[in-house]
PDB file of C-alpha atoms in Angstrom:
ATOM      1  CA  MET M   1       3.395  34.848 -11.176  1.00 69.00           C
ATOM      2  CA  GLU M   2       3.415  30.904 -12.537  1.00 87.00           C
ATOM      3  CA  MET M   3       5.523  28.586 -11.013  1.00 95.00           C
ATOM      4  CA  LYS M   4       7.279  26.550 -14.633  1.00 97.00           C
ATOM      5  CA  ILE M   5       8.780  23.029 -14.352  1.00 98.00           C
ATOM      6  CA  CYS M   6      11.902  23.498 -14.019  1.00 98.00           C
ATOM      7  CA  ARG M   7      15.348  20.616 -14.468  1.00 98.00           C
ATOM      8  CA  LEU M   8      17.837  20.507 -11.289  1.00 98.00           C
ATOM      9  CA  THR M   9      21.055  21.708 -12.049  1.00 98.00           C
ATOM     10  CA  GLY M  10      24.371  19.419 -10.444  1.00 98.00           C
ATOM     11  CA  ARG M  11      24.223  21.927  -8.050  1.00 98.00           C
ATOM     12  CA  GLY M  12      20.834  22.059  -7.403  1.00 98.00           C
ATOM     13  CA  ILE M  13      20.314  17.911  -7.002  1.00 98.00           C
ATOM     14  CA  GLU M  14      23.623  18.365  -4.560  1.00 98.00           C
ATOM     15  CA  LYS M  15      21.761  21.089  -2.051  1.00 98.00           C
ATOM     16  CA  PHE M  16      18.618  18.427  -2.572  1.00 98.00           C
ATOM     17  CA  ILE M  17      20.636  16.242  -1.069  1.00 98.00           C
ATOM     18  CA  ASN M  18      21.986  18.232   1.620  1.00 98.00           C
ATOM     19  CA  TYR M  19      18.742  19.335   2.409  1.00 98.00           C
ATOM     20  CA  LEU M  20      17.424  14.747   3.065  1.00 98.00           C
ATOM     21  CA  ASP M  21      20.633  13.975   4.714  1.00 97.00           C
ATOM     22  CA  SER M  22      20.205  17.329   7.266  1.00 97.00           C
ATOM     23  CA  LEU M  23      16.579  15.377   8.246  1.00 97.00           C
ATOM     24  CA  LYS M  24      18.255  13.104   9.896  1.00 94.00           C
ATOM     25  CA  THR M  25      20.238  14.550  12.107  1.00 95.00           C
ATOM     26  CA  ASP M  26      19.518  16.671  14.932  1.00 93.00           C
ATOM     27  CA  ARG M  27      19.320  20.147  13.314  1.00 95.00           C
ATOM     28  CA  PRO M  28      17.185  19.333   9.443  1.00 95.00           C
ATOM     29  CA  GLN M  29      17.442  21.983   7.499  1.00 96.00           C
ATOM     30  CA  GLN M  30      14.413  23.889   6.476  1.00 96.00           C
ATOM     31  CA  PHE M  31      13.984  23.658   2.623  1.00 97.00           C
ATOM     32  CA  PRO M  32      15.623  25.756  -0.072  1.00 97.00           C
ATOM     33  CA  HIS M  33      12.644  26.745  -1.922  1.00 97.00           C
ATOM     34  CA  GLU M  34      15.471  28.809  -3.902  1.00 97.00           C
ATOM     35  CA  LEU M  35      16.058  25.188  -6.105  1.00 98.00           C
ATOM     36  CA  MET M  36      12.141  25.694  -7.210  1.00 97.00           C
ATOM     37  CA  SER M  37      13.138  28.368  -9.344  1.00 95.00           C
ATOM     38  CA  PRO M  38      15.526  29.220 -12.736  1.00 96.00           C
ATOM     39  CA  SER M  39      19.083  29.796 -10.673  1.00 95.00           C
ATOM     40  CA  ASP M  40      22.311  28.234 -10.466  1.00 97.00           C
ATOM     41  CA  TYR M  41      19.772  25.356  -8.671  1.00 98.00           C
ATOM     42  CA  ALA M  42      17.484  24.821 -11.811  1.00 98.00           C
ATOM     43  CA  VAL M  43      16.688  25.335 -15.113  1.00 98.00           C
ATOM     44  CA  GLU M  44      13.252  26.534 -16.483  1.00 97.00           C
ATOM     45  CA  ILE M  45      11.931  23.875 -18.182  1.00 98.00           C
ATOM     46  CA  GLY M  46       8.089  25.447 -19.768  1.00 97.00           C
ATOM     47  CA  GLY M  47       4.974  23.886 -18.628  1.00 97.00           C
ATOM     48  CA  LYS M  48       3.448  24.243 -15.504  1.00 97.00           C
ATOM     49  CA  ALA M  49       3.902  23.430 -12.009  1.00 97.00           C
ATOM     50  CA  GLU M  50       0.763  22.975 -10.913  1.00 97.00           C
ATOM     51  CA  TRP M  51       0.686  20.013 -13.455  1.00 98.00           C
ATOM     52  CA  LEU M  52       2.574  18.167 -10.162  1.00 98.00           C
ATOM     53  CA  ASP M  53      -0.191  19.788  -8.698  1.00 98.00           C
ATOM     54  CA  ALA M  54      -3.150  17.558  -9.774  1.00 98.00           C
ATOM     55  CA  LEU M  55      -1.802  14.099  -9.516  1.00 98.00           C
ATOM     56  CA  GLU M  56      -3.600  12.211  -7.225  1.00 97.00           C
ATOM     57  CA  LEU M  57      -0.601  10.913  -5.295  1.00 98.00           C
ATOM     58  CA  SER M  58      -3.374   8.399  -3.282  1.00 97.00           C
ATOM     59  CA  ASP M  59      -3.197   5.880  -6.624  1.00 97.00           C
ATOM     60  CA  ARG M  60       0.077   5.096  -7.933  1.00 97.00           C
ATOM     61  CA  MET M  61      -1.765   4.241 -11.946  1.00 97.00           C
ATOM     62  CA  GLU M  62      -2.833   8.085 -12.311  1.00 98.00           C
ATOM     63  CA  THR M  63       0.087   9.637 -10.847  1.00 98.00           C
ATOM     64  CA  ALA M  64       1.780   8.005 -13.802  1.00 98.00           C
ATOM     65  CA  LYS M  65      -0.645   8.341 -16.168  1.00 98.00           C
ATOM     66  CA  GLY M  66      -0.812  12.163 -15.036  1.00 98.00           C
ATOM     67  CA  LEU M  67       3.548  12.880 -15.408  1.00 98.00           C
ATOM     68  CA  ASP M  68       2.978  10.469 -18.796  1.00 98.00           C
ATOM     69  CA  ALA M  69       0.796  13.361 -19.930  1.00 98.00           C
ATOM     70  CA  ILE M  70       3.179  16.008 -18.350  1.00 98.00           C
ATOM     71  CA  VAL M  71       5.885  14.383 -20.260  1.00 98.00           C
ATOM     72  CA  HIS M  72       4.226  14.465 -23.464  1.00 97.00           C
ATOM     73  CA  LYS M  73       2.861  18.377 -23.001  1.00 98.00           C
ATOM     74  CA  LEU M  74       6.349  19.158 -21.624  1.00 98.00           C
ATOM     75  CA  GLY M  75       8.213  17.391 -24.941  1.00 97.00           C
ATOM     76  CA  LEU M  76      10.706  15.109 -23.409  1.00 96.00           C
ATOM     77  CA  GLN M  77      12.189  13.234 -25.583  1.00 91.00           C
ATOM     78  CA  SER M  78      14.500  11.079 -23.265  1.00 93.00           C
ATOM     79  CA  ALA M  79      12.780  11.266 -20.345  1.00 96.00           C
ATOM     80  CA  GLU M  80      13.983   8.240 -18.680  1.00 95.00           C
ATOM     81  CA  ARG M  81      17.499   9.795 -18.626  1.00 96.00           C
ATOM     82  CA  ASP M  82      16.273  13.246 -17.268  1.00 97.00           C
ATOM     83  CA  LYS M  83      17.703  12.597 -14.034  1.00 98.00           C
ATOM     84  CA  GLY M  84      17.005  16.904 -13.158  1.00 98.00           C
ATOM     85  CA  PHE M  85      14.187  16.513 -14.201  1.00 98.00           C
ATOM     86  CA  TRP M  86      12.449  13.313 -12.250  1.00 98.00           C
ATOM     87  CA  THR M  87      13.991  14.538  -9.017  1.00 98.00           C
ATOM     88  CA  TRP M  88      12.605  18.703  -9.303  1.00 98.00           C
ATOM     89  CA  CYS M  89       9.567  16.903  -9.248  1.00 98.00           C
ATOM     90  CA  ALA M  90      10.723  14.736  -6.268  1.00 98.00           C
ATOM     91  CA  ALA M  91      11.818  18.266  -5.128  1.00 98.00           C
ATOM     92  CA  TYR M  92       8.660  19.862  -5.252  1.00 98.00           C
ATOM     93  CA  LEU M  93       6.044  17.469  -4.389  1.00 98.00           C
ATOM     94  CA  PHE M  94       7.862  16.502  -1.681  1.00 98.00           C
ATOM     95  CA  ASP M  95       5.863  17.895   1.306  1.00 97.00           C
ATOM     96  CA  ARG M  96       3.031  15.739   0.023  1.00 98.00           C
ATOM     97  CA  LEU M  97       4.919  12.743  -0.403  1.00 98.00           C
ATOM     98  CA  CYS M  98       7.311  12.428   2.116  1.00 97.00           C
ATOM     99  CA  LYS M  99       6.458  10.691   5.501  1.00 96.00           C
ATOM    100  CA  ARG M 100       6.275  11.287   8.717  1.00 95.00           C
ATOM    101  CA  SER M 101       7.265  10.297  11.982  1.00 91.00           C
ATOM    102  CA  ASP M 102       6.496  11.800  15.678  1.00 90.00           C
ATOM    103  CA  GLY M 103       6.123  15.441  13.304  1.00 89.00           C
ATOM    104  CA  ARG M 104       9.515  15.004  11.311  1.00 94.00           C
ATOM    105  CA  TYR M 105      10.190  14.302   7.398  1.00 96.00           C
ATOM    106  CA  SER M 106      11.728   9.954   7.550  1.00 96.00           C
ATOM    107  CA  PRO M 107      12.635  10.919   3.952  1.00 96.00           C
ATOM    108  CA  GLY M 108      14.301   7.075   3.490  1.00 96.00           C
ATOM    109  CA  GLU M 109      16.519   5.307   1.277  1.00 96.00           C
ATOM    110  CA  LEU M 110      18.162   8.813  -1.172  1.00 97.00           C
ATOM    111  CA  ALA M 111      17.258   6.793  -4.003  1.00 97.00           C
ATOM    112  CA  ILE M 112      13.505   7.635  -3.997  1.00 97.00           C
ATOM    113  CA  TRP M 113      14.125  11.522  -4.523  1.00 98.00           C
ATOM    114  CA  VAL M 114      17.464  11.538  -6.066  1.00 98.00           C
ATOM    115  CA  ALA M 115      16.266   9.848  -9.740  1.00 97.00           C
ATOM    116  CA  GLU M 116      19.276   7.574 -10.683  1.00 96.00           C
ATOM    117  CA  PRO M 117      19.106   6.095 -14.438  1.00 94.00           C
ATOM    118  CA  ASP M 118      22.539   4.927 -15.004  1.00 93.00           C
ATOM    119  CA  ASN M 119      21.232   2.242 -12.216  1.00 93.00           C
ATOM    120  CA  TRP M 120      18.413   0.360 -12.481  1.00 91.00           C
ATOM    121  CA  LYS M 121      18.959  -1.320  -8.891  1.00 89.00           C
ATOM    122  CA  ARG M 122      18.379   2.385  -7.678  1.00 92.00           C
ATOM    123  CA  TYR M 123      15.955   3.725 -10.825  1.00 93.00           C
ATOM    124  CA  TYR M 124      13.071   1.438  -9.937  1.00 94.00           C
ATOM    125  CA  ARG M 125      13.183   2.743  -5.927  1.00 95.00           C
ATOM    126  CA  HIS M 126      12.355   6.213  -7.707  1.00 97.00           C
ATOM    127  CA  TYR M 127       8.456   7.523  -6.561  1.00 98.00           C
ATOM    128  CA  LEU M 128       7.751   9.559  -9.782  1.00 98.00           C
ATOM    129  CA  ALA M 129      10.434   8.580 -12.659  1.00 97.00           C
ATOM    130  CA  SER M 130      10.143   4.392 -12.216  1.00 96.00           C
ATOM    131  CA  ILE M 131       6.367   4.172 -12.215  1.00 97.00           C
ATOM    132  CA  TRP M 132       6.059   6.389 -14.809  1.00 97.00           C
ATOM    133  CA  GLN M 133       9.133   4.454 -16.637  1.00 95.00           C
ATOM    134  CA  VAL M 134       6.621   1.054 -16.434  1.00 96.00           C
ATOM    135  CA  TYR M 135       3.700   3.447 -17.008  1.00 97.00           C
ATOM    136  CA  SER M 136       4.873   4.552 -20.573  1.00 96.00           C
ATOM    137  CA  ALA M 137       6.352   0.958 -21.447  1.00 93.00           C
ATOM    138  CA  HIS M 138       3.682  -0.904 -20.827  1.00 95.00           C
ATOM    139  CA  LYS M 139       0.746   1.760 -21.145  1.00 94.00           C
ATOM    140  CA  ASP M 140      -1.418  -0.677 -24.025  1.00 94.00           C
ATOM    141  CA  MET M 141      -1.968  -3.578 -20.910  1.00 94.00           C
ATOM    142  CA  GLU M 142      -3.214  -0.703 -18.237  1.00 93.00           C
ATOM    143  CA  GLU M 143      -6.201  -3.314 -17.297  1.00 94.00           C
ATOM    144  CA  GLN M 144      -2.957  -5.295 -16.315  1.00 95.00           C
ATOM    145  CA  LEU M 145      -0.812  -3.331 -14.718  1.00 96.00           C
ATOM    146  CA  ILE M 146      -3.203  -1.862 -12.107  1.00 95.00           C
ATOM    147  CA  VAL M 147      -1.490  -5.130  -9.872  1.00 94.00           C
ATOM    148  CA  LEU M 148       1.850  -3.061  -9.964  1.00 95.00           C
ATOM    149  CA  LEU M 149       0.643   0.383  -9.503  1.00 96.00           C
ATOM    150  CA  ASN M 150      -1.903   0.467  -7.102  1.00 93.00           C
ATOM    151  CA  GLY M 151      -1.852   1.932  -3.895  1.00 94.00           C
ATOM    152  CA  PRO M 152      -0.450   5.513  -2.934  1.00 97.00           C
ATOM    153  CA  VAL M 153       2.773   6.054  -4.711  1.00 98.00           C
ATOM    154  CA  ASN M 154       4.738   6.448  -1.193  1.00 97.00           C
ATOM    155  CA  THR M 155       3.727   2.952  -0.446  1.00 95.00           C
ATOM    156  CA  PRO M 156       5.065   0.747  -3.483  1.00 93.00           C
ATOM    157  CA  GLY M 157       5.188  -2.756  -1.648  1.00 89.00           C
ATOM    158  CA  GLU M 158       6.537  -5.919  -1.557  1.00 89.00           C
ATOM    159  CA  LEU M 159       5.167  -7.162  -4.897  1.00 90.00           C
ATOM    160  CA  TRP M 160       6.880  -3.965  -6.751  1.00 92.00           C
ATOM    161  CA  ALA M 161      10.334  -3.898  -4.718  1.00 89.00           C
ATOM    162  CA  GLN M 162      10.674  -7.675  -6.166  1.00 88.00           C
ATOM    163  CA  VAL M 163       9.721  -7.080  -9.629  1.00 89.00           C
ATOM    164  CA  ALA M 164      10.488  -3.850 -10.722  1.00 91.00           C
ATOM    165  CA  ALA M 165      13.611  -4.865  -9.334  1.00 89.00           C
ATOM    166  CA  ASN M 166      14.813  -6.947 -12.025  1.00 86.00           C
ATOM    167  CA  GLN M 167      15.054  -5.123 -15.650  1.00 86.00           C
ATOM    168  CA  LYS M 168      14.128  -8.438 -17.359  1.00 83.00           C
ATOM    169  CA  LEU M 169      11.067  -8.950 -15.572  1.00 85.00           C
ATOM    170  CA  ILE M 170       9.829  -5.674 -15.339  1.00 91.00           C
ATOM    171  CA  THR M 171       9.663  -4.643 -19.251  1.00 90.00           C
ATOM    172  CA  ASN M 172       8.800  -7.834 -20.616  1.00 92.00           C
ATOM    173  CA  PRO M 173       4.447  -6.974 -21.331  1.00 94.00           C
ATOM    174  CA  SER M 174       3.948 -11.190 -20.583  1.00 93.00           C
ATOM    175  CA  MET M 175       5.255 -11.355 -16.993  1.00 92.00           C
ATOM    176  CA  ILE M 176       3.289  -8.092 -16.778  1.00 94.00           C
ATOM    177  CA  GLY M 177       0.636 -10.421 -18.125  1.00 95.00           C
ATOM    178  CA  ALA M 178       1.715 -14.038 -15.110  1.00 93.00           C
ATOM    179  CA  ILE M 179       1.426 -11.297 -12.709  1.00 93.00           C
ATOM    180  CA  PHE M 180      -1.744  -9.894 -13.309  1.00 95.00           C
ATOM    181  CA  HIS M 181      -3.380 -13.419 -13.275  1.00 94.00           C
ATOM    182  CA  LEU M 182      -1.499 -14.531 -10.481  1.00 93.00           C
ATOM    183  CA  PHE M 183      -1.970 -11.914  -7.537  1.00 92.00           C
ATOM    184  CA  TRP M 184      -4.988 -10.055  -9.363  1.00 94.00           C
ATOM    185  CA  ASP M 185      -8.344  -9.979  -7.848  1.00 92.00           C
ATOM    186  CA  LYS M 186     -10.328  -9.241 -10.387  1.00 90.00           C
ATOM    187  CA  GLU M 187     -14.066  -9.803  -9.076  1.00 90.00           C
ATOM    188  CA  ASN M 188     -13.022  -7.471  -5.486  1.00 91.00           C
ATOM    189  CA  GLY M 189     -10.524  -5.207  -7.446  1.00 90.00           C
ATOM    190  CA  GLU M 190      -7.460  -5.870  -5.154  1.00 89.00           C
ATOM    191  CA  ARG M 191      -4.541  -7.859  -4.549  1.00 89.00           C
ATOM    192  CA  LYS M 192      -4.789 -11.491  -3.735  1.00 89.00           C
ATOM    193  CA  ARG M 193      -3.996 -11.891  -0.479  1.00 85.00           C
ATOM    194  CA  GLY M 194      -0.627 -13.281  -0.165  1.00 81.00           C
ATOM    195  CA  SER M 195       0.534 -11.395  -2.965  1.00 80.00           C
ATOM    196  CA  GLY M 196       2.581  -9.202  -1.189  1.00 73.00           C
ATOM    197  CA  GLY M 197       4.505 -10.798   1.178  1.00 72.00           C
ATOM    198  CA  ILE M 198       5.894 -14.507   1.237  1.00 75.00           C
ATOM    199  CA  GLY M 199       4.498 -15.268  -2.275  1.00 81.00           C
ATOM    200  CA  ALA M 200       5.942 -11.674  -4.136  1.00 83.00           C
ATOM    201  CA  ARG M 201       9.800 -13.198  -2.699  1.00 85.00           C
ATOM    202  CA  ARG M 202       9.143 -16.635  -4.165  1.00 88.00           C
ATOM    203  CA  LEU M 203       7.836 -16.130  -7.276  1.00 88.00           C
ATOM    204  CA  SER M 204      11.145 -13.617  -7.595  1.00 86.00           C
ATOM    205  CA  GLN M 205      13.725 -16.408  -6.477  1.00 89.00           C
ATOM    206  CA  VAL M 206      12.045 -19.123  -8.666  1.00 91.00           C
ATOM    207  CA  LEU M 207      11.806 -16.585 -11.588  1.00 87.00           C
ATOM    208  CA  LYS M 208      15.766 -15.901 -11.460  1.00 86.00           C
ATOM    209  CA  GLN M 209      16.408 -19.710 -11.066  1.00 87.00           C
ATOM    210  CA  PHE M 210      14.398 -20.063 -14.429  1.00 88.00           C
ATOM    211  CA  GLU M 211      15.664 -17.083 -16.292  1.00 83.00           C
ATOM    212  CA  ARG M 212      18.533 -19.310 -17.105  1.00 85.00           C
ATOM    213  CA  THR M 213      16.715 -21.809 -18.364  1.00 89.00           C
ATOM    214  CA  TYR M 214      13.492 -20.635 -20.009  1.00 89.00           C
ATOM    215  CA  ASP M 215      12.926 -17.743 -22.534  1.00 89.00           C
ATOM    216  CA  PHE M 216      11.043 -15.305 -20.621  1.00 89.00           C
ATOM    217  CA  TYR M 217       9.701 -12.649 -23.697  1.00 89.00           C
ATOM    218  CA  SER M 218       9.044 -15.623 -25.994  1.00 91.00           C
ATOM    219  CA  MET M 219       6.320 -16.845 -23.662  1.00 92.00           C
ATOM    220  CA  LYS M 220       3.099 -15.849 -23.108  1.00 94.00           C
ATOM    221  CA  PRO M 221       1.459 -15.489 -20.015  1.00 93.00           C
ATOM    222  CA  ASP M 222      -0.380 -17.963 -18.437  1.00 93.00           C
ATOM    223  CA  ASP M 223       2.923 -20.497 -20.305  1.00 93.00           C
ATOM    224  CA  LEU M 224       4.532 -18.553 -17.877  1.00 93.00           C
ATOM    225  CA  VAL M 225       2.478 -19.212 -15.196  1.00 93.00           C
ATOM    226  CA  ARG M 226       1.663 -22.889 -15.419  1.00 92.00           C
ATOM    227  CA  LEU M 227       6.189 -23.291 -15.647  1.00 92.00           C
ATOM    228  CA  LEU M 228       5.324 -22.374 -11.448  1.00 92.00           C
ATOM    229  CA  PRO M 229       5.417 -24.885  -9.109  1.00 91.00           C
ATOM    230  CA  GLN M 230       3.177 -26.117  -6.922  1.00 90.00           C
ATOM    231  CA  GLU M 231       3.090 -23.783  -3.909  1.00 89.00           C
ATOM    232  CA  PHE M 232       2.057 -20.945  -6.244  1.00 91.00           C
ATOM    233  CA  GLU M 233      -1.452 -23.184  -7.324  1.00 91.00           C
ATOM    234  CA  LYS M 234      -4.253 -21.073  -4.847  1.00 90.00           C
ATOM    235  CA  PHE M 235      -2.924 -18.337  -6.878  1.00 91.00           C
ATOM    236  CA  LYS M 236      -3.365 -19.648 -11.090  1.00 90.00           C
ATOM    237  CA  GLU M 237      -7.152 -19.455 -12.175  1.00 85.00           C
ATOM    238  CA  PHE M 238      -6.516 -21.970 -14.633  1.00 68.00           C
ATOM    239  CA  SER M 239     -10.155 -24.538 -14.773  1.00 54.00           C
ATOM    240  CA  SER M 240      -9.158 -28.106 -15.215  1.00 50.00           C
ATOM    241  CA  SER M 241      -9.867 -28.209 -18.800  1.00 47.00           C
ATOM    242  CA  GLN M 242      -6.593 -25.107 -19.018  1.00 50.00           C
ATOM    243  CA  LYS M 243      -4.346 -27.142 -16.358  1.00 49.00           C
TER     244      LYS M 243
END
């Protein structure tokens, strides 16, 4: 029988959390497969679970695009707030997404599996909901989003952590453009050296200081880049006439 996509109930989310917690003990539980089909733990939405099987989890951009297609095919009107849907999807893909250490699952923090739409500081960590929401908001600038949505789904990286943690930054199209300008190597199609460590952390720190004075939403990407101090000169790509 073809498996349908579901939404975890409150009891289902609680059972999934108990399973995740058990993996950090000496007595890990077996994965609760009862979460995957309609029961007290899950409610059927529809579609086909095989749509999730087709996601290319080694590529965050492609996964985000695939999730966007799934959301539209399912007709979900408020997907950004659908905690049960995103948590079910994460549970369904658990074996493919969860990292391992010494032959055992190493699930990490709860927020990457259980979506928390009322708490952005945790919601942006969710492997699936976060990248879908950012892609959905900025899909008209997909070429530039690659600076944030590259690499495997289960390895978000420091640049994502610093930028996505600030909802004011990640929802601002001009900020996406500025980050692309600074940190994406257009010639080689990869992030620039230094963008994933101290560069990302310093950018976050500097922007937090500047947001008290400047209205980032009214600024163009290049204006934001020009605003940054001398330490970012190595990342800037202006010609002498543009500076």
